[in-house]
Amino acid sequence: MRSHPTVAALAVVAALAAGGGCKDKKPALAPAPEPQKALRPTEAWLRGELPREANEGVPVPGGTLTVRVQTEPTGLNRLHDQMIEGTMAKYTTGTVYETLAELDRSTHPRYELKPLLAESWDLSGDHLTHTVHLRHGVKFHDGEAFTSADVKAVLDVVMNPKNLTTSLRSYFLDLEKYEAPDPFTVVLHWKKPYFLSFRNFVTALPMMPASALKGDFNTLPINRAPIGTGPFKFVNWEANKAIVFARNDDYWGPKAFLDGLVVRIVKDHTVATQMWERGEFDLMTVIQPGVWRAIEAADPKNDWAIAGYNRIYFPENIYSWIGWNEERPMFKDRRVRTALAMLFPYEQVAKNIDMNLELPTTCPYYRESASCDPAVARLPYDPPAARRLLAEAGWKDSNGDGVLDKDGVPFKFVFLVNPHSVKMAKLVPLLQEEYRKAGVELDIEKAETAVYMERMRSHDFDVATLLWSSQDPQQDQFQVFHSSQAAGGSNYVSYKSEEVDRLLEQIRVEFEADARAQLERRVHRLVYQDQVYDFMTNRPSLDAVKKRVRGLSPSLAWYDLRKVWLAPEPAPVPAPQ
Amino acid sequence: MTGAFLAPSSRGRVWRRFRKRWLSLGALGLLGLLFAAAALADELASDKPIAARVGGHTWWLPNLTRPLELRADTVQTLRARLNRDQGDWMVEPLVPFGPYQTYSGQSAERPSAPPWGPDSDHPLGTDEVGRDVFARLVHGARASLTVGFVAVGLYVLIGLLLGLLAGYYGGVLDAVVSRVTEITMTFPTMFFILAVMGLVHVKTLVPIMLVIGLTRWTDVCRLVRAEVLRLKTLEFVQASRAIGASDLRILARHLVPNAMGPVLVAATFGIAGAILIESSLSFLGFGVPPPAPSWGELLSQANRYLTHPGAWWLTVYPGLAIFATVTAFNLVGEGLRDALDPRQGA
Amino acid sequence: MRTYLVRRLLLMIPTFLGITLVTFGVAHLAPGDPLQLDPDGPGGGVASRAAIEQFRHSQGLDLPLGVQYARWLGKVVTLDFGTSSQDHRPVAQKIGESLPKTLLLSGLALFLSYALAIPLGVLSAVRRGSWFERGVTVGLFLLYSMPAFWVAVMLLLAFARPAALDWFPLQGLTSDGFAALGPFAKVRDVAWHAALPLVCLTYGALASISRYMRSGMLEVLGQDYVRTARAKGLPERVVIWKHAFRNAVVPVITLFGMTLPHVLGGSVIVESIFGINGMGSLAFEAILHRDYPMVMGVTTLTALLTMASMLASDVVHALADPRVGAGVAP
């Protein structure tokens, strides 16, 4: 007994090194040798479409839905800058928190407004006064009634410059005043007309009880234990593990079917995949492209996925881009930016990194909207042309060191990289190689999210990459591309174009959707022509859901968990086609 | 290198005793191979040939000199241009891929995305960007060994100096050194190293080596101090002091050479430790800056390919590289210890 | 003994001050603001100057460094480490949540390594030159050289995967329905979760402790009194366990003061791979997010723990050995 534990442990590791290896030796994507045993996925499964039966049947209440999320939120107060954090917002908005109106998922891809906590609204002809009539009989999870005082309290918190609510406050910079003339009416007066001001107001502000918003904003109890009006209420949050919600049986509308919702926080993608394989998630989110493809092969080791889950592929309103900081002299020249874009081997990237799952884009707007001009073609991958352009812009290797230079300055820059990004880890070595061949030297600097954003906000970078995402197909690019937004706004690359400025200003006061789309198409063309960004791709959501989960359908506004229910028995395995 | 400090008469004896331990001897041989691999990394794996004559032009060692004319060329593109009828020839490296050469620089089109498993092109497979694992390993050996030797060299210097001063002069100096030693020992080294690496922008290996060097010197310091305290009272030291030898002379001639034995042993183990720390840091993403090759970095990639799709070669080979290197240093250290101090040895 | 203890305690004060100074220095030497804002979405990330100033002021970041240090130190003495800049929760509270997990794991790991290392060390000293000894020595050597993160990943691959042996959980220290379990089931649940992390935390310490045990035993076995005891014709068992072992084990036991910081350091990697919310993960996350109050809190507290354990091991040593040597070389 004395010596065995050591020796045994050693033997196991040795066996692993050898045995673990042999098992996986064949390439994962190759067709399996024993097709008669393995399940073959259907076409719909491969495309990531939900089969018809996933939305059929008579809903039955009961059961808990376990969802995987990738990041631990810093808090659940959806007003706080540090807690708005992209992913978790989906899980609290529409579940715990509700807004005055919601984006109607049935009107994809337009997403019209549908009253939620508001019953109706009156908008003045000059677009400067918005009167909202609130729903009666709505109660917060703590039992208090929801009234206009709460709406006012939320606005008070957002508008207080001492609070870290700058993200939301940016929607209300032109707000003149707001008032609550009676318990069920709220009136907003704006200084200027703006086509999105009402939409922002009713969809961006989650409603919380006024009483819970008193005190130091950074340490409010609701930051950890949110209180809202939604169909689910918060139960508890175990750090780095799970956040649990339960059905709100006092909900003002049709009650949810699910008894509860468990949001499992699993940061590591590999671990998440293994837990998913064990069936620990009803809804698996953020599947890595490589995994998505690896489980497609008809192979007995993929049966668990093919038999147990439906896959969901849904292009979201997200685009990724590489930004060239135009405050750096070398990136001021459009020809240089264009040349660098032509060194981007996008076909290789699509095949080897995105696994042909992401959709190439040139447009800052939602791809299915009328705001993108389909005639804009992507620049080709063309290194010789890129080299010619660089030479035209005056970049030549005059000292023979292999690196281009101009006025004695070598063409070297630093790419800011977020170390958590798997895609960047794969992309940057590739770009480095492509650039080096063209005589451009690329260095890497890693910066964690917080530092990364700080660097971008202060324009302290040469080249960086980011995603712009929105759940709303109606977007204003003023913050991103207007020259005034280079100071303090989201125009991190300091893009300045008088024509685009003028268009963006016109768009803000254009309330006619078609006319706006015309203007937006022009913005799209100009922005791509100027290569403000190297536009990369639209990212889809890659999710998978257990076959017994019903009533789930993807949308830009994520899934509507009010409608989800669980079939009593695990669904029978569909016969192989 | 530090062996030179040992008194000449004992050096032969130590080596004879060391030689008898076949395991340590074997480990020393393995280390020799490793050094050779690190030194010859560009001959073992490179995207440029060792020598070639293409199109009437002859290049010698373009893998080292990296001439501008061949900047866009790789062994693969040169192979395609090679015209043997015109008297062209090429001496290729053992593996014709460099540590930075991704799939975009390789001519072979493959149906699937990398990482690709071992095959005739890539004997140990590739990583997720199609870079050859063997090339990354042999070039990564340089980083590991550099970190190991420089960091340990640094802390041996610090420890030696402080230990000598504290042991020889005693008094306030000793008290101060003891406090500083205790502070450094009490500090959670891993947290400290991570904090420094996380908060400072890393461009080279220097911060890693510095931070390891500055936190791990305590063992050497305590060893040296104890040894000096012991030696100080011995006759030969007293005698040389009596004949008026300066402190410096006593320290350099008598104390350092005699204290060097245990220090050497500690240093050998220390190199193993430093290599482990470096690979852990790279594994956590705080190590060698990308895209520089490092064993820990390969293992952190491997973590993404444990299953679906699996890439066992990313786990096994770098793991074995670290494991074998660290074992070899430890075995050599063990052999040295026994050879220097026969009371303990087997 | 009493004077020794007093002296030892007094000496801890400058050590503690030194540690806090270094911690503070490291945290403030780095660039970058701990303020974190939403990276997603147009409209995100336009922090107003007033909000940033307010935040900096509330964190005391606008004061001179010396004043900041003094204020921080004053609070640290009362175990108030300020609030985390990630989520504005008190650092002490967050440490309080994660410390028990790390202590449990490290404590168990230390205990296990001793429980295995001592018999292994003694036996390999006693049976010196045997195949058993050689096997153990080589085995421990190999163990000692394996990077913990590699072992952790391999263990997960082998023992926590439906495609291999599906014996252990992948993540965390407890199951989802932990609170509802009975006391016995709770212990079982934790043990089941802790098994693989414990292996990773234990084997390194196990290897080094057993080596010390072995060499300590060898030294003692060569001493005169052991020879005398043998010459007197005492049975070998008595000679080894009663005479030799008792003397050899003391310095080994006092090693725990030196081993604890290694185990705690190892927890960073082990906890991050096994998804355990202990001090290691806490420190790692804090470093990633430049959460200075958190980094300073965790390092200071870990250092305090180490100091306490070193004190304890010194006291044990002093009790067992009246001469109190200069300490054991690790």
Short mmCIF file of N, CA and C in Angstrom, two decimals, chain A residues 17 20-21 24-25 28-29 268 270 273-274 277 290-291 294-295 301-302 304 348-349 351-353 355 397 400-403 414 422 425-426 429-430 432-434 436-439 443-446 448, chain B residues 47 68 71-72 74 100-106 109-114 116-117 128-129 131 201-203 285-291 302-313 316 320 323:
data_model
loop_
_atom_site.label_atom_id
_atom_site.label_comp_id
_atom_site.label_asym_id
_atom_site.label_seq_id
_atom_site.Cartn_x
_atom_site.Cartn_y
_atom_site.Cartn_z
N ALA A 17 -0.46 9.58 -21.74
CA ALA A 17 0.35 10.18 -22.78
C ALA A 17 0.33 9.31 -24.02
N GLY A 20 -4.07 8.20 -24.61
CA GLY A 20 -4.89 9.33 -25.02
C GLY A 20 -4.56 9.73 -26.45
N GLY A 21 -3.32 9.55 -26.77
CA GLY A 21 -2.88 9.91 -28.10
C GLY A 21 -3.46 9.03 -29.17
N ASP A 24 -7.15 9.51 -30.58
CA ASP A 24 -7.59 10.61 -31.42
C ASP A 24 -6.73 10.78 -32.67
N LYS A 25 -5.99 9.76 -32.99
CA LYS A 25 -4.96 9.97 -33.99
C LYS A 25 -5.52 10.40 -35.35
N ALA A 28 -9.82 14.86 -36.96
CA ALA A 28 -11.19 14.89 -36.46
C ALA A 28 -12.21 15.15 -37.55
N LEU A 29 -11.78 15.82 -38.61
CA LEU A 29 -12.77 16.20 -39.61
C LEU A 29 -12.94 15.15 -40.71
N ASP A 268 -14.03 28.81 -19.41
CA ASP A 268 -13.15 28.08 -20.31
C ASP A 268 -13.97 27.32 -21.35
N THR A 270 -13.10 24.94 -23.40
CA THR A 270 -12.89 23.49 -23.42
C THR A 270 -13.69 22.82 -22.33
N THR A 273 -17.25 22.78 -23.21
CA THR A 273 -17.57 21.74 -24.20
C THR A 273 -17.70 20.38 -23.52
N GLN A 274 -16.78 20.12 -22.58
CA GLN A 274 -16.85 18.83 -21.90
C GLN A 274 -18.11 18.71 -21.06
N GLU A 277 -20.95 18.08 -23.32
CA GLU A 277 -20.97 16.68 -23.77
C GLU A 277 -21.58 15.78 -22.71
N GLY A 290 -14.39 25.69 -34.18
CA GLY A 290 -13.74 24.40 -34.39
C GLY A 290 -14.57 23.25 -33.83
N VAL A 291 -15.18 23.47 -32.69
CA VAL A 291 -16.02 22.45 -32.08
C VAL A 291 -17.28 22.25 -32.91
N ALA A 294 -16.32 20.16 -35.70
CA ALA A 294 -15.82 18.83 -35.34
C ALA A 294 -16.96 17.87 -35.04
N ILE A 295 -18.08 18.38 -34.51
CA ILE A 295 -19.16 17.47 -34.14
C ILE A 295 -20.07 17.16 -35.32
N LYS A 301 -18.51 9.09 -31.78
CA LYS A 301 -18.18 9.98 -30.67
C LYS A 301 -18.89 11.33 -30.76
N ASN A 302 -19.61 11.54 -31.86
CA ASN A 302 -20.42 12.75 -31.95
C ASN A 302 -21.91 12.48 -31.74
N TRP A 304 -23.67 11.93 -29.20
CA TRP A 304 -24.31 12.68 -28.11
C TRP A 304 -24.85 14.02 -28.60
N GLN A 348 -8.34 32.54 -46.49
CA GLN A 348 -7.66 31.62 -45.56
C GLN A 348 -8.26 31.75 -44.17
N VAL A 349 -8.51 33.00 -43.77
CA VAL A 349 -9.06 33.23 -42.43
C VAL A 349 -10.44 32.59 -42.33
N LYS A 351 -11.60 30.11 -43.94
CA LYS A 351 -11.53 28.65 -43.95
C LYS A 351 -10.89 28.10 -42.68
N ASN A 352 -9.76 28.67 -42.29
CA ASN A 352 -8.99 28.06 -41.22
C ASN A 352 -9.29 28.60 -39.83
N ILE A 353 -9.80 29.80 -39.74
CA ILE A 353 -10.07 30.36 -38.41
C ILE A 353 -11.57 30.40 -38.14
N MET A 355 -13.82 28.84 -39.82
CA MET A 355 -14.41 27.58 -40.24
C MET A 355 -15.62 27.83 -41.14
N ASP A 397 11.61 50.77 -49.32
CA ASP A 397 12.70 50.31 -48.47
C ASP A 397 13.99 51.01 -48.91
N GLY A 400 17.38 49.45 -47.24
CA GLY A 400 17.70 48.05 -47.50
C GLY A 400 17.66 47.15 -46.28
N ASP A 401 16.85 47.50 -45.29
CA ASP A 401 16.78 46.62 -44.12
C ASP A 401 15.58 45.70 -44.18
N GLY A 402 14.86 45.72 -45.30
CA GLY A 402 13.73 44.81 -45.45
C GLY A 402 12.43 45.40 -44.93
N VAL A 403 12.51 46.56 -44.28
CA VAL A 403 11.30 47.20 -43.77
C VAL A 403 11.10 48.50 -44.53
N VAL A 414 2.29 48.67 -33.68
CA VAL A 414 1.96 47.70 -32.63
C VAL A 414 0.47 47.38 -32.70
N VAL A 422 -9.51 34.14 -28.81
CA VAL A 422 -8.95 33.00 -29.52
C VAL A 422 -8.73 33.36 -30.98
N ALA A 425 -5.61 35.32 -31.44
CA ALA A 425 -4.42 34.48 -31.26
C ALA A 425 -4.10 33.75 -32.55
N LYS A 426 -5.14 33.42 -33.31
CA LYS A 426 -4.91 32.71 -34.56
C LYS A 426 -4.66 33.66 -35.72
N PRO A 429 -0.63 36.01 -35.89
CA PRO A 429 0.57 35.44 -36.50
C PRO A 429 0.50 35.40 -38.03
N LEU A 430 -0.71 35.21 -38.52
CA LEU A 430 -0.93 35.17 -39.96
C LEU A 430 -0.69 36.54 -40.58
N GLN A 432 1.00 38.93 -39.30
CA GLN A 432 2.41 39.25 -39.14
C GLN A 432 3.21 38.75 -40.33
N GLU A 433 2.89 37.52 -40.74
CA GLU A 433 3.62 36.90 -41.85
C GLU A 433 3.30 37.63 -43.16
N GLU A 434 2.01 37.93 -43.38
CA GLU A 434 1.63 38.62 -44.61
C GLU A 434 2.28 39.99 -44.69
N ARG A 436 4.94 41.04 -43.11
CA ARG A 436 6.40 41.00 -43.19
C ARG A 436 6.84 40.83 -44.64
N LYS A 437 6.11 40.01 -45.37
CA LYS A 437 6.48 39.79 -46.77
C LYS A 437 6.36 41.08 -47.57
N ALA A 438 5.47 41.97 -47.13
CA ALA A 438 5.31 43.24 -47.83
C ALA A 438 6.20 44.32 -47.24
N GLY A 439 7.04 43.95 -46.27
CA GLY A 439 7.95 44.93 -45.70
C GLY A 439 7.34 45.77 -44.59
N ASP A 443 4.19 44.43 -34.43
CA ASP A 443 4.49 43.95 -33.08
C ASP A 443 3.18 43.73 -32.34
N ILE A 444 3.23 42.86 -31.34
CA ILE A 444 2.01 42.57 -30.60
C ILE A 444 2.11 43.13 -29.20
N GLU A 445 1.03 43.72 -28.74
CA GLU A 445 0.98 44.09 -27.33
C GLU A 445 -0.33 43.57 -26.76
N LYS A 446 -0.22 42.83 -25.66
CA LYS A 446 -1.43 42.29 -25.05
C LYS A 446 -1.97 43.27 -24.03
N GLU A 448 -5.37 43.46 -21.26
CA GLU A 448 -6.62 42.93 -20.73
C GLU A 448 -7.77 43.89 -21.04
N ASP B 47 12.57 27.97 -42.15
CA ASP B 47 11.86 28.15 -43.41
C ASP B 47 12.82 28.49 -44.54
N LEU B 68 17.83 39.47 -47.70
CA LEU B 68 16.61 40.17 -48.14
C LEU B 68 16.01 39.58 -49.40
N ARG B 71 13.51 37.09 -48.80
CA ARG B 71 12.56 37.39 -47.73
C ARG B 71 11.22 36.70 -47.95
N ALA B 72 10.74 36.75 -49.17
CA ALA B 72 9.42 36.17 -49.43
C ALA B 72 9.50 34.68 -49.74
N THR B 74 10.50 30.60 -49.08
CA THR B 74 10.63 29.58 -48.06
C THR B 74 11.26 28.37 -48.74
N TYR B 100 7.83 30.48 -37.15
CA TYR B 100 6.80 31.50 -37.34
C TYR B 100 5.97 31.27 -38.59
N GLN B 101 6.31 30.20 -39.30
CA GLN B 101 5.71 30.00 -40.61
C GLN B 101 4.31 29.40 -40.48
N THR B 102 3.28 30.21 -40.75
CA THR B 102 1.91 29.72 -40.61
C THR B 102 1.48 29.03 -41.90
N TYR B 103 0.23 28.60 -41.91
CA TYR B 103 -0.25 27.89 -43.11
C TYR B 103 -0.22 28.79 -44.33
N SER B 104 -0.31 30.10 -44.12
CA SER B 104 -0.35 30.96 -45.31
C SER B 104 0.99 30.95 -46.03
N GLY B 105 2.05 30.55 -45.32
CA GLY B 105 3.35 30.49 -45.97
C GLY B 105 3.70 29.10 -46.45
N GLN B 106 2.76 28.18 -46.37
CA GLN B 106 3.04 26.82 -46.82
C GLN B 106 2.23 26.57 -48.08
N GLU B 109 -2.12 22.72 -49.78
CA GLU B 109 -3.52 22.99 -49.43
C GLU B 109 -4.07 21.77 -48.70
N ARG B 110 -4.72 22.01 -47.61
CA ARG B 110 -5.26 20.89 -46.87
C ARG B 110 -6.77 21.06 -46.71
N PRO B 111 -7.47 19.95 -46.65
CA PRO B 111 -8.92 20.05 -46.59
C PRO B 111 -9.43 20.61 -45.27
N SER B 112 -8.72 20.32 -44.19
CA SER B 112 -9.24 20.74 -42.90
C SER B 112 -8.42 21.90 -42.35
N ALA B 113 -8.94 22.52 -41.30
CA ALA B 113 -8.24 23.63 -40.66
C ALA B 113 -7.21 23.07 -39.69
N PRO B 114 -6.12 23.82 -39.43
CA PRO B 114 -5.17 23.36 -38.44
C PRO B 114 -5.80 23.41 -37.04
N TRP B 116 -2.93 20.46 -37.53
CA TRP B 116 -2.82 19.23 -38.27
C TRP B 116 -1.93 18.24 -37.52
N GLY B 117 -2.31 17.00 -37.56
CA GLY B 117 -1.57 15.97 -36.85
C GLY B 117 -0.26 15.64 -37.53
N GLU B 128 -2.28 25.56 -33.99
CA GLU B 128 -3.55 26.00 -34.57
C GLU B 128 -3.39 27.00 -35.70
N VAL B 129 -2.18 27.54 -35.89
CA VAL B 129 -1.97 28.44 -37.03
C VAL B 129 -1.12 27.74 -38.07
N ARG B 131 1.71 26.26 -37.62
CA ARG B 131 3.15 26.32 -37.39
C ARG B 131 3.64 24.96 -36.91
N HIS B 201 4.10 45.72 -19.26
CA HIS B 201 4.02 45.29 -20.66
C HIS B 201 5.29 44.51 -21.04
N VAL B 202 5.10 43.26 -21.46
CA VAL B 202 6.23 42.39 -21.73
C VAL B 202 6.55 42.38 -23.21
N LYS B 203 7.77 42.72 -23.54
CA LYS B 203 8.16 42.66 -24.94
C LYS B 203 9.28 41.64 -25.14
N GLY B 285 -0.49 32.76 -20.12
CA GLY B 285 -0.54 33.91 -21.03
C GLY B 285 0.28 35.10 -20.54
N PHE B 286 1.15 34.87 -19.58
CA PHE B 286 1.95 35.98 -19.07
C PHE B 286 3.43 35.81 -19.38
N GLY B 287 3.74 34.90 -20.27
CA GLY B 287 5.14 34.58 -20.47
C GLY B 287 5.74 35.29 -21.67
N VAL B 288 6.50 34.51 -22.42
CA VAL B 288 7.16 35.00 -23.62
C VAL B 288 6.12 35.69 -24.52
N PRO B 289 6.41 36.89 -24.98
CA PRO B 289 5.41 37.58 -25.80
C PRO B 289 5.20 36.88 -27.15
N PRO B 290 3.98 36.80 -27.63
CA PRO B 290 3.73 36.17 -28.92
C PRO B 290 4.32 37.00 -30.04
N PRO B 291 4.64 36.42 -31.16
CA PRO B 291 4.44 35.02 -31.51
C PRO B 291 5.66 34.15 -31.18
N ALA B 302 -2.88 23.82 -26.53
CA ALA B 302 -3.36 22.45 -26.45
C ALA B 302 -4.64 22.37 -25.65
N ASN B 303 -4.74 23.25 -24.67
CA ASN B 303 -5.92 23.28 -23.82
C ASN B 303 -7.19 23.51 -24.61
N ARG B 304 -7.07 24.16 -25.76
CA ARG B 304 -8.26 24.41 -26.58
C ARG B 304 -8.61 23.21 -27.45
N TYR B 305 -7.70 22.25 -27.52
CA TYR B 305 -7.92 21.13 -28.43
C TYR B 305 -7.85 19.79 -27.71
N LEU B 306 -8.42 19.75 -26.54
CA LEU B 306 -8.39 18.48 -25.81
C LEU B 306 -9.38 17.51 -26.45
N THR B 307 -10.54 18.03 -26.80
CA THR B 307 -11.54 17.20 -27.48
C THR B 307 -12.16 18.09 -28.55
N HIS B 308 -12.85 17.50 -29.48
CA HIS B 308 -13.67 18.25 -30.46
C HIS B 308 -13.00 19.48 -31.00
N PRO B 309 -12.12 19.52 -31.86
CA PRO B 309 -11.32 18.40 -32.33
C PRO B 309 -10.14 18.21 -31.39
N GLY B 310 -9.73 16.99 -31.23
CA GLY B 310 -8.58 16.73 -30.37
C GLY B 310 -7.28 17.01 -31.12
N ALA B 311 -6.26 17.39 -30.37
CA ALA B 311 -4.94 17.55 -30.98
C ALA B 311 -3.92 17.10 -29.92
N TRP B 312 -3.84 15.79 -29.77
CA TRP B 312 -3.02 15.25 -28.69
C TRP B 312 -1.56 15.67 -28.81
N TRP B 313 -1.12 15.89 -30.08
CA TRP B 313 0.30 16.22 -30.27
C TRP B 313 0.66 17.56 -29.64
N VAL B 316 1.06 16.43 -25.81
CA VAL B 316 2.07 15.44 -25.46
C VAL B 316 3.49 15.96 -25.69
N LEU B 320 6.15 16.70 -22.82
CA LEU B 320 7.32 15.84 -22.69
C LEU B 320 8.61 16.68 -22.70
N PHE B 323 8.94 18.24 -19.33
CA PHE B 323 9.14 17.18 -18.36
C PHE B 323 10.56 16.62 -18.46
#
